[in-house]
Amino acid sequence: MIRFILVACFVILFLVLSIPLLIAEWIIGKFNMDLKNRSSLAIVNWAFRCCLFLAGTRVIVRGEENVPKDCPVLYIGNHRSYFDILITYVRVPRPTGYIAKKEMLRYPLLVNWMKNLHCLFLDRKDVKQGLKIILEAIEKVKSGISICIFPEGTRNRVNHTFMEFHEGSFKIASKTGCPIVPMTIYNSADIFEDHLPKIKKTTVILEYGEPIFIKELSREDQKRIGIYTQNIIKERYFKIKDEVEKGY
């Protein structure tokens, strides 16, 4: 429970003590949005790294050279833990917005930082609102902001399984031409979700696959881009699992 208390206290203190920073970021955004984007990225990266340190989380990163640095991308990953957001966000090379559930809007200060980071809030029960969010994400990418989405739609609560990847998520890439970067996240639920409310010292593997350009795929794979991308992530996931179990 000590790690849980440390992380919880840090998050609360950060949110409260960062109120002056939020005000400063708001002022900076009035004059220089690019500077605001970069400073918000740096501040939240620092906070997330502190949380991972306090949680005792060691992240092994593979394939980071596959992430394009000169253009926005659509990150697609499997999702087992709240910590997936922290694990992946500290690696992004440019401003990146995450598509989050609308319930996050109820948390003051946290939601302010999320909006600073270009996060979008999805009502999973409202199809029309979901389409609107996808259109907003497309505009974000066109303006140079990367987008990260976990297309299973929610955290998968069953170890070593995958839920359906919702095809609508991939319109962000098909409509903008941006590359899709598949992310395979292994063992993140062992940090917290597998033994609530305890936070456990854990090693997580984050692997980036080669970027996918939809227009370069066959017509059939373009139609089934969700399945195509999931198969890449799933294949890497079980190879990592096999390596870990054999002690490589």
PDB file of C-alpha atoms in Angstrom:
ATOM      1  CA  MET A   1       0.000   0.000   0.000  1.00  0.00           C
ATOM      2  CA  ILE A   2       2.982   2.314   0.470  1.00  0.00           C
ATOM      3  CA  ARG A   3       3.469   2.765  -3.280  1.00  0.00           C
ATOM      4  CA  PHE A   4      -0.237   3.469  -3.754  1.00  0.00           C
ATOM      5  CA  ILE A   5      -0.142   6.138  -1.043  1.00  0.00           C
ATOM      6  CA  LEU A   6       3.016   7.703  -2.512  1.00  0.00           C
ATOM      7  CA  VAL A   7       1.553   7.868  -6.031  1.00  0.00           C
ATOM      8  CA  ALA A   8      -1.823   9.170  -4.800  1.00  0.00           C
ATOM      9  CA  CYS A   9      -0.189  11.862  -2.655  1.00  0.00           C
ATOM     10  CA  PHE A  10       2.080  12.940  -5.491  1.00  0.00           C
ATOM     11  CA  VAL A  11      -0.839  13.232  -7.939  1.00  0.00           C
ATOM     12  CA  ILE A  12      -2.908  15.289  -5.494  1.00  0.00           C
ATOM     13  CA  LEU A  13       0.023  17.571  -4.627  1.00  0.00           C
ATOM     14  CA  PHE A  14       0.936  18.018  -8.277  1.00  0.00           C
ATOM     15  CA  LEU A  15      -2.605  18.946  -9.286  1.00  0.00           C
ATOM     16  CA  VAL A  16      -2.985  21.452  -6.450  1.00  0.00           C
ATOM     17  CA  LEU A  17       0.480  22.993  -6.673  1.00  0.00           C
ATOM     18  CA  SER A  18       0.316  23.174 -10.474  1.00  0.00           C
ATOM     19  CA  ILE A  19      -2.582  25.665 -10.433  1.00  0.00           C
ATOM     20  CA  PRO A  20      -0.156  28.589 -11.041  1.00  0.00           C
ATOM     21  CA  LEU A  21       1.342  26.592 -13.922  1.00  0.00           C
ATOM     22  CA  LEU A  22      -2.108  26.117 -15.443  1.00  0.00           C
ATOM     23  CA  ILE A  23      -2.660  29.866 -15.264  1.00  0.00           C
ATOM     24  CA  ALA A  24       0.742  30.485 -16.838  1.00  0.00           C
ATOM     25  CA  GLU A  25       0.032  27.954 -19.580  1.00  0.00           C
ATOM     26  CA  TRP A  26      -3.300  29.649 -20.307  1.00  0.00           C
ATOM     27  CA  ILE A  27      -1.553  33.001 -20.700  1.00  0.00           C
ATOM     28  CA  ILE A  28       1.209  31.504 -22.867  1.00  0.00           C
ATOM     29  CA  GLY A  29      -1.426  29.916 -25.105  1.00  0.00           C
ATOM     30  CA  LYS A  30      -2.919  33.329 -25.824  1.00  0.00           C
ATOM     31  CA  PHE A  31       0.338  34.417 -27.457  1.00  0.00           C
ATOM     32  CA  ASN A  32       2.228  31.299 -28.503  1.00  0.00           C
ATOM     33  CA  MET A  33       0.310  28.028 -28.809  1.00  0.00           C
ATOM     34  CA  ASP A  34       3.354  26.068 -29.962  1.00  0.00           C
ATOM     35  CA  LEU A  35       5.258  27.076 -26.825  1.00  0.00           C
ATOM     36  CA  LYS A  36       2.264  26.090 -24.693  1.00  0.00           C
ATOM     37  CA  ASN A  37       2.109  22.697 -26.400  1.00  0.00           C
ATOM     38  CA  ARG A  38       5.786  22.026 -25.770  1.00  0.00           C
ATOM     39  CA  SER A  39       5.791  23.287 -22.177  1.00  0.00           C
ATOM     40  CA  SER A  40       2.659  21.315 -21.251  1.00  0.00           C
ATOM     41  CA  LEU A  41       4.237  18.210 -22.770  1.00  0.00           C
ATOM     42  CA  ALA A  42       7.397  18.707 -20.698  1.00  0.00           C
ATOM     43  CA  ILE A  43       5.531  19.358 -17.441  1.00  0.00           C
ATOM     44  CA  VAL A  44       3.230  16.347 -17.733  1.00  0.00           C
ATOM     45  CA  ASN A  45       6.081  14.119 -18.905  1.00  0.00           C
ATOM     46  CA  TRP A  46       7.951  15.018 -15.714  1.00  0.00           C
ATOM     47  CA  ALA A  47       4.896  14.315 -13.543  1.00  0.00           C
ATOM     48  CA  PHE A  48       4.252  10.960 -15.234  1.00  0.00           C
ATOM     49  CA  ARG A  49       7.897   9.934 -14.850  1.00  0.00           C
ATOM     50  CA  CYS A  50       7.664  10.727 -11.145  1.00  0.00           C
ATOM     51  CA  CYS A  51       4.533   8.560 -10.851  1.00  0.00           C
ATOM     52  CA  LEU A  52       6.241   5.649 -12.601  1.00  0.00           C
ATOM     53  CA  PHE A  53       9.277   6.031 -10.345  1.00  0.00           C
ATOM     54  CA  LEU A  54       7.151   6.062  -7.193  1.00  0.00           C
ATOM     55  CA  ALA A  55       5.208   3.058  -8.480  1.00  0.00           C
ATOM     56  CA  GLY A  56       8.468   1.164  -8.985  1.00  0.00           C
ATOM     57  CA  THR A  57       7.697   0.648 -12.661  1.00  0.00           C
ATOM     58  CA  ARG A  58      10.573  -0.288 -14.953  1.00  0.00           C
ATOM     59  CA  VAL A  59       9.744   0.134 -18.633  1.00  0.00           C
ATOM     60  CA  ILE A  60      11.710  -1.689 -21.307  1.00  0.00           C
ATOM     61  CA  VAL A  61      11.174   0.125 -24.616  1.00  0.00           C
ATOM     62  CA  ARG A  62      11.734  -1.565 -27.957  1.00  0.00           C
ATOM     63  CA  GLY A  63      11.449  -0.312 -31.509  1.00  0.00           C
ATOM     64  CA  GLU A  64      11.345   3.377 -30.640  1.00  0.00           C
ATOM     65  CA  GLU A  65      13.183   4.073 -33.897  1.00  0.00           C
ATOM     66  CA  ASN A  66       9.922   3.110 -35.657  1.00  0.00           C
ATOM     67  CA  VAL A  67       8.156   6.242 -34.393  1.00  0.00           C
ATOM     68  CA  PRO A  68       8.337   9.007 -37.044  1.00  0.00           C
ATOM     69  CA  LYS A  69       9.674  12.248 -35.563  1.00  0.00           C
ATOM     70  CA  ASP A  70       8.831  14.560 -38.471  1.00  0.00           C
ATOM     71  CA  CYS A  71       5.050  14.164 -38.608  1.00  0.00           C
ATOM     72  CA  PRO A  72       2.043  13.456 -36.389  1.00  0.00           C
ATOM     73  CA  VAL A  73       1.029   9.834 -36.043  1.00  0.00           C
ATOM     74  CA  LEU A  74      -1.863   7.721 -34.817  1.00  0.00           C
ATOM     75  CA  TYR A  75      -0.718   5.510 -31.949  1.00  0.00           C
ATOM     76  CA  ILE A  76      -2.741   2.311 -31.554  1.00  0.00           C
ATOM     77  CA  GLY A  77      -2.247   0.021 -28.576  1.00  0.00           C
ATOM     78  CA  ASN A  78      -3.742  -2.743 -26.472  1.00  0.00           C
ATOM     79  CA  HIS A  79      -5.102  -1.587 -23.123  1.00  0.00           C
ATOM     80  CA  ARG A  80      -4.960  -3.313 -19.721  1.00  0.00           C
ATOM     81  CA  SER A  81      -4.118  -0.565 -17.252  1.00  0.00           C
ATOM     82  CA  TYR A  82      -4.545   3.086 -16.349  1.00  0.00           C
ATOM     83  CA  PHE A  83      -0.751   3.107 -16.325  1.00  0.00           C
ATOM     84  CA  ASP A  84      -0.738   2.486 -20.097  1.00  0.00           C
ATOM     85  CA  ILE A  85      -1.269   6.223 -20.513  1.00  0.00           C
ATOM     86  CA  LEU A  86       1.717   7.128 -18.347  1.00  0.00           C
ATOM     87  CA  ILE A  87       3.944   4.446 -19.879  1.00  0.00           C
ATOM     88  CA  THR A  88       3.271   5.586 -23.435  1.00  0.00           C
ATOM     89  CA  TYR A  89       3.000   9.336 -22.886  1.00  0.00           C
ATOM     90  CA  VAL A  90       6.503   9.744 -21.458  1.00  0.00           C
ATOM     91  CA  ARG A  91       7.888   8.442 -24.780  1.00  0.00           C
ATOM     92  CA  VAL A  92       6.051  10.707 -27.232  1.00  0.00           C
ATOM     93  CA  PRO A  93       8.396  13.022 -29.189  1.00  0.00           C
ATOM     94  CA  ARG A  94       5.745  15.647 -29.978  1.00  0.00           C
ATOM     95  CA  PRO A  95       2.446  16.967 -28.539  1.00  0.00           C
ATOM     96  CA  THR A  96       0.005  14.068 -28.406  1.00  0.00           C
ATOM     97  CA  GLY A  97      -3.648  13.955 -27.470  1.00  0.00           C
ATOM     98  CA  TYR A  98      -5.298  10.842 -26.063  1.00  0.00           C
ATOM     99  CA  ILE A  99      -8.909   9.888 -26.649  1.00  0.00           C
ATOM    100  CA  ALA A 100     -10.320   9.343 -23.168  1.00  0.00           C
ATOM    101  CA  LYS A 101     -13.699   8.404 -21.763  1.00  0.00           C
ATOM    102  CA  LYS A 102     -16.003  11.340 -20.997  1.00  0.00           C
ATOM    103  CA  GLU A 103     -16.088  10.385 -17.312  1.00  0.00           C
ATOM    104  CA  MET A 104     -12.658  12.008 -16.967  1.00  0.00           C
ATOM    105  CA  LEU A 105     -14.364  15.389 -17.324  1.00  0.00           C
ATOM    106  CA  ARG A 106     -15.555  15.131 -13.723  1.00  0.00           C
ATOM    107  CA  TYR A 107     -12.040  15.508 -12.272  1.00  0.00           C
ATOM    108  CA  PRO A 108     -11.048  19.174 -11.820  1.00  0.00           C
ATOM    109  CA  LEU A 109      -7.454  20.227 -12.565  1.00  0.00           C
ATOM    110  CA  LEU A 110      -6.719  16.841 -14.120  1.00  0.00           C
ATOM    111  CA  VAL A 111      -9.117  17.630 -16.935  1.00  0.00           C
ATOM    112  CA  ASN A 112      -7.448  21.037 -17.395  1.00  0.00           C
ATOM    113  CA  TRP A 113      -4.098  19.378 -17.999  1.00  0.00           C
ATOM    114  CA  MET A 114      -5.705  16.833 -20.301  1.00  0.00           C
ATOM    115  CA  LYS A 115      -7.223  19.617 -22.380  1.00  0.00           C
ATOM    116  CA  ASN A 116      -3.831  21.337 -22.492  1.00  0.00           C
ATOM    117  CA  LEU A 117      -2.484  18.105 -23.970  1.00  0.00           C
ATOM    118  CA  HIS A 118      -5.229  18.050 -26.660  1.00  0.00           C
ATOM    119  CA  CYS A 119      -7.058  15.074 -25.171  1.00  0.00           C
ATOM    120  CA  LEU A 120     -10.567  14.419 -26.466  1.00  0.00           C
ATOM    121  CA  PHE A 121     -13.410  12.981 -24.413  1.00  0.00           C
ATOM    122  CA  LEU A 122     -15.566  10.209 -25.847  1.00  0.00           C
ATOM    123  CA  ASP A 123     -19.054   9.162 -24.816  1.00  0.00           C
ATOM    124  CA  ARG A 124     -18.938   5.477 -25.688  1.00  0.00           C
ATOM    125  CA  LYS A 125     -22.737   5.244 -25.673  1.00  0.00           C
ATOM    126  CA  ASP A 126     -23.320   8.114 -28.112  1.00  0.00           C
ATOM    127  CA  VAL A 127     -22.542   7.184 -31.723  1.00  0.00           C
ATOM    128  CA  LYS A 128     -23.019  10.741 -33.054  1.00  0.00           C
ATOM    129  CA  GLN A 129     -20.755  12.196 -30.400  1.00  0.00           C
ATOM    130  CA  GLY A 130     -18.200   9.484 -31.191  1.00  0.00           C
ATOM    131  CA  LEU A 131     -18.159  10.537 -34.832  1.00  0.00           C
ATOM    132  CA  LYS A 132     -17.697  14.147 -33.763  1.00  0.00           C
ATOM    133  CA  ILE A 133     -14.677  13.192 -31.640  1.00  0.00           C
ATOM    134  CA  ILE A 134     -13.120  11.326 -34.573  1.00  0.00           C
ATOM    135  CA  LEU A 135     -13.581  14.423 -36.745  1.00  0.00           C
ATOM    136  CA  GLU A 136     -11.955  16.565 -34.055  1.00  0.00           C
ATOM    137  CA  ALA A 137      -9.064  14.111 -33.855  1.00  0.00           C
ATOM    138  CA  ILE A 138      -8.628  14.344 -37.632  1.00  0.00           C
ATOM    139  CA  GLU A 139      -8.312  18.126 -37.321  1.00  0.00           C
ATOM    140  CA  LYS A 140      -5.777  17.693 -34.507  1.00  0.00           C
ATOM    141  CA  VAL A 141      -3.602  15.502 -36.732  1.00  0.00           C
ATOM    142  CA  LYS A 142      -3.876  17.976 -39.596  1.00  0.00           C
ATOM    143  CA  SER A 143      -2.607  20.676 -37.241  1.00  0.00           C
ATOM    144  CA  GLY A 144       0.438  18.588 -36.274  1.00  0.00           C
ATOM    145  CA  ILE A 145      -0.817  16.905 -33.086  1.00  0.00           C
ATOM    146  CA  SER A 146      -0.399  13.146 -32.757  1.00  0.00           C
ATOM    147  CA  ILE A 147      -3.323  11.115 -31.421  1.00  0.00           C
ATOM    148  CA  CYS A 148      -3.237   7.997 -29.255  1.00  0.00           C
ATOM    149  CA  ILE A 149      -6.213   5.697 -28.955  1.00  0.00           C
ATOM    150  CA  PHE A 150      -6.811   2.294 -27.418  1.00  0.00           C
ATOM    151  CA  PRO A 151      -9.377   0.920 -29.895  1.00  0.00           C
ATOM    152  CA  GLU A 152     -10.646  -1.857 -27.633  1.00  0.00           C
ATOM    153  CA  GLY A 153     -12.726   0.975 -26.195  1.00  0.00           C
ATOM    154  CA  THR A 154     -12.036   0.190 -22.551  1.00  0.00           C
ATOM    155  CA  ARG A 155      -9.511  -1.613 -20.383  1.00  0.00           C
ATOM    156  CA  ASN A 156      -9.427  -5.312 -21.075  1.00  0.00           C
ATOM    157  CA  ARG A 157      -9.750  -7.018 -17.688  1.00  0.00           C
ATOM    158  CA  VAL A 158      -8.706 -10.508 -18.822  1.00  0.00           C
ATOM    159  CA  ASN A 159      -5.004 -11.343 -19.007  1.00  0.00           C
ATOM    160  CA  HIS A 160      -3.497 -12.331 -22.351  1.00  0.00           C
ATOM    161  CA  THR A 161      -6.658 -11.671 -24.357  1.00  0.00           C
ATOM    162  CA  PHE A 162      -7.706  -9.028 -26.868  1.00  0.00           C
ATOM    163  CA  MET A 163     -11.066  -7.419 -27.446  1.00  0.00           C
ATOM    164  CA  GLU A 164     -12.244  -6.209 -30.839  1.00  0.00           C
ATOM    165  CA  PHE A 165     -10.462  -3.141 -32.238  1.00  0.00           C
ATOM    166  CA  HIS A 166     -13.155  -0.663 -33.281  1.00  0.00           C
ATOM    167  CA  GLU A 167     -12.660   0.204 -36.949  1.00  0.00           C
ATOM    168  CA  GLY A 168     -13.891   3.793 -36.539  1.00  0.00           C
ATOM    169  CA  SER A 169     -10.727   4.679 -34.641  1.00  0.00           C
ATOM    170  CA  PHE A 170      -8.681   4.190 -37.791  1.00  0.00           C
ATOM    171  CA  LYS A 171     -10.513   6.864 -39.784  1.00  0.00           C
ATOM    172  CA  ILE A 172      -8.095   9.303 -38.141  1.00  0.00           C
ATOM    173  CA  ALA A 173      -5.326   7.751 -40.246  1.00  0.00           C
ATOM    174  CA  SER A 174      -7.335   6.998 -43.394  1.00  0.00           C
ATOM    175  CA  LYS A 175      -8.614  10.582 -43.634  1.00  0.00           C
ATOM    176  CA  THR A 176      -5.264  12.278 -42.918  1.00  0.00           C
ATOM    177  CA  GLY A 177      -2.752   9.851 -44.392  1.00  0.00           C
ATOM    178  CA  CYS A 178      -0.768   9.861 -41.155  1.00  0.00           C
ATOM    179  CA  PRO A 179       1.136   6.694 -40.227  1.00  0.00           C
ATOM    180  CA  ILE A 180      -0.307   4.266 -37.703  1.00  0.00           C
ATOM    181  CA  VAL A 181       2.210   3.245 -35.039  1.00  0.00           C
ATOM    182  CA  PRO A 182       1.198  -0.045 -33.366  1.00  0.00           C
ATOM    183  CA  MET A 183       2.139  -0.256 -29.669  1.00  0.00           C
ATOM    184  CA  THR A 184       2.347  -3.563 -27.849  1.00  0.00           C
ATOM    185  CA  ILE A 185       2.127  -3.145 -24.076  1.00  0.00           C
ATOM    186  CA  TYR A 186       2.992  -6.198 -22.001  1.00  0.00           C
ATOM    187  CA  ASN A 187       2.406  -6.695 -18.253  1.00  0.00           C
ATOM    188  CA  SER A 188       1.077  -3.223 -17.391  1.00  0.00           C
ATOM    189  CA  ALA A 189      -1.888  -4.577 -15.403  1.00  0.00           C
ATOM    190  CA  ASP A 190       0.606  -6.146 -12.992  1.00  0.00           C
ATOM    191  CA  ILE A 191       1.353  -2.636 -11.713  1.00  0.00           C
ATOM    192  CA  PHE A 192      -2.094  -2.050 -10.249  1.00  0.00           C
ATOM    193  CA  GLU A 193      -5.216  -3.625 -11.748  1.00  0.00           C
ATOM    194  CA  ASP A 194      -4.304  -7.270 -11.098  1.00  0.00           C
ATOM    195  CA  HIS A 195      -4.140  -6.705  -7.326  1.00  0.00           C
ATOM    196  CA  LEU A 196      -6.156  -3.622  -6.406  1.00  0.00           C
ATOM    197  CA  PRO A 197      -5.553  -1.454  -4.427  1.00  0.00           C
ATOM    198  CA  LYS A 198      -1.883  -2.416  -4.164  1.00  0.00           C
ATOM    199  CA  ILE A 199       0.692  -0.939  -6.551  1.00  0.00           C
ATOM    200  CA  LYS A 200       3.426  -3.465  -7.215  1.00  0.00           C
ATOM    201  CA  LYS A 201       6.994  -3.021  -8.421  1.00  0.00           C
ATOM    202  CA  THR A 202       6.825  -4.280 -11.980  1.00  0.00           C
ATOM    203  CA  THR A 203       8.672  -4.501 -15.283  1.00  0.00           C
ATOM    204  CA  VAL A 204       6.615  -3.559 -18.342  1.00  0.00           C
ATOM    205  CA  ILE A 205       7.585  -3.979 -21.977  1.00  0.00           C
ATOM    206  CA  LEU A 206       6.513  -1.368 -24.523  1.00  0.00           C
ATOM    207  CA  GLU A 207       7.248  -2.220 -28.127  1.00  0.00           C
ATOM    208  CA  TYR A 208       6.618   0.011 -31.146  1.00  0.00           C
ATOM    209  CA  GLY A 209       6.005  -1.680 -34.472  1.00  0.00           C
ATOM    210  CA  GLU A 210       6.898  -0.365 -37.899  1.00  0.00           C
ATOM    211  CA  PRO A 211       4.587   2.441 -39.057  1.00  0.00           C
ATOM    212  CA  ILE A 212       1.599   1.397 -41.143  1.00  0.00           C
ATOM    213  CA  PHE A 213       0.530   3.513 -44.103  1.00  0.00           C
ATOM    214  CA  ILE A 214      -3.016   2.585 -45.022  1.00  0.00           C
ATOM    215  CA  LYS A 215      -2.661   3.540 -48.694  1.00  0.00           C
ATOM    216  CA  GLU A 216       0.199   1.057 -49.066  1.00  0.00           C
ATOM    217  CA  LEU A 217      -1.941  -1.877 -47.928  1.00  0.00           C
ATOM    218  CA  SER A 218      -4.042  -4.146 -50.101  1.00  0.00           C
ATOM    219  CA  ARG A 219      -7.654  -3.188 -50.574  1.00  0.00           C
ATOM    220  CA  GLU A 220      -8.747  -6.053 -48.329  1.00  0.00           C
ATOM    221  CA  ASP A 221      -6.400  -5.019 -45.509  1.00  0.00           C
ATOM    222  CA  GLN A 222      -7.572  -1.417 -45.843  1.00  0.00           C
ATOM    223  CA  LYS A 223     -11.139  -2.583 -45.271  1.00  0.00           C
ATOM    224  CA  ARG A 224     -10.069  -4.596 -42.224  1.00  0.00           C
ATOM    225  CA  ILE A 225      -7.444  -2.203 -40.857  1.00  0.00           C
ATOM    226  CA  GLY A 226      -8.567  -2.789 -37.266  1.00  0.00           C
ATOM    227  CA  ILE A 227      -8.031  -6.536 -37.540  1.00  0.00           C
ATOM    228  CA  TYR A 228      -4.808  -5.999 -39.514  1.00  0.00           C
ATOM    229  CA  THR A 229      -3.343  -3.752 -36.815  1.00  0.00           C
ATOM    230  CA  GLN A 230      -4.582  -5.919 -33.962  1.00  0.00           C
ATOM    231  CA  ASN A 231      -2.937  -8.978 -35.519  1.00  0.00           C
ATOM    232  CA  ILE A 232       0.411  -7.160 -35.547  1.00  0.00           C
ATOM    233  CA  ILE A 233       0.061  -6.173 -31.889  1.00  0.00           C
ATOM    234  CA  LYS A 234      -1.247  -9.594 -30.889  1.00  0.00           C
ATOM    235  CA  GLU A 235       1.608 -11.424 -32.634  1.00  0.00           C
ATOM    236  CA  ARG A 236       4.217  -9.268 -30.876  1.00  0.00           C
ATOM    237  CA  TYR A 237       2.406  -9.619 -27.541  1.00  0.00           C
ATOM    238  CA  PHE A 238       2.553 -13.398 -27.521  1.00  0.00           C
ATOM    239  CA  LYS A 239       6.159 -13.413 -28.735  1.00  0.00           C
ATOM    240  CA  ILE A 240       7.052 -11.156 -25.809  1.00  0.00           C
ATOM    241  CA  LYS A 241       5.060 -13.410 -23.472  1.00  0.00           C
ATOM    242  CA  ASP A 242       6.966 -16.431 -24.741  1.00  0.00           C
ATOM    243  CA  GLU A 243      10.306 -14.646 -24.261  1.00  0.00           C
ATOM    244  CA  VAL A 244       9.434 -13.622 -20.715  1.00  0.00           C
ATOM    245  CA  GLU A 245       8.262 -17.121 -19.740  1.00  0.00           C
ATOM    246  CA  LYS A 246      11.445 -18.660 -21.160  1.00  0.00           C
ATOM    247  CA  GLY A 247      13.555 -16.082 -19.338  1.00  0.00           C
ATOM    248  CA  TYR A 248      15.141 -14.487 -22.411  1.00  0.00           C
TER     249      TYR A 248
END
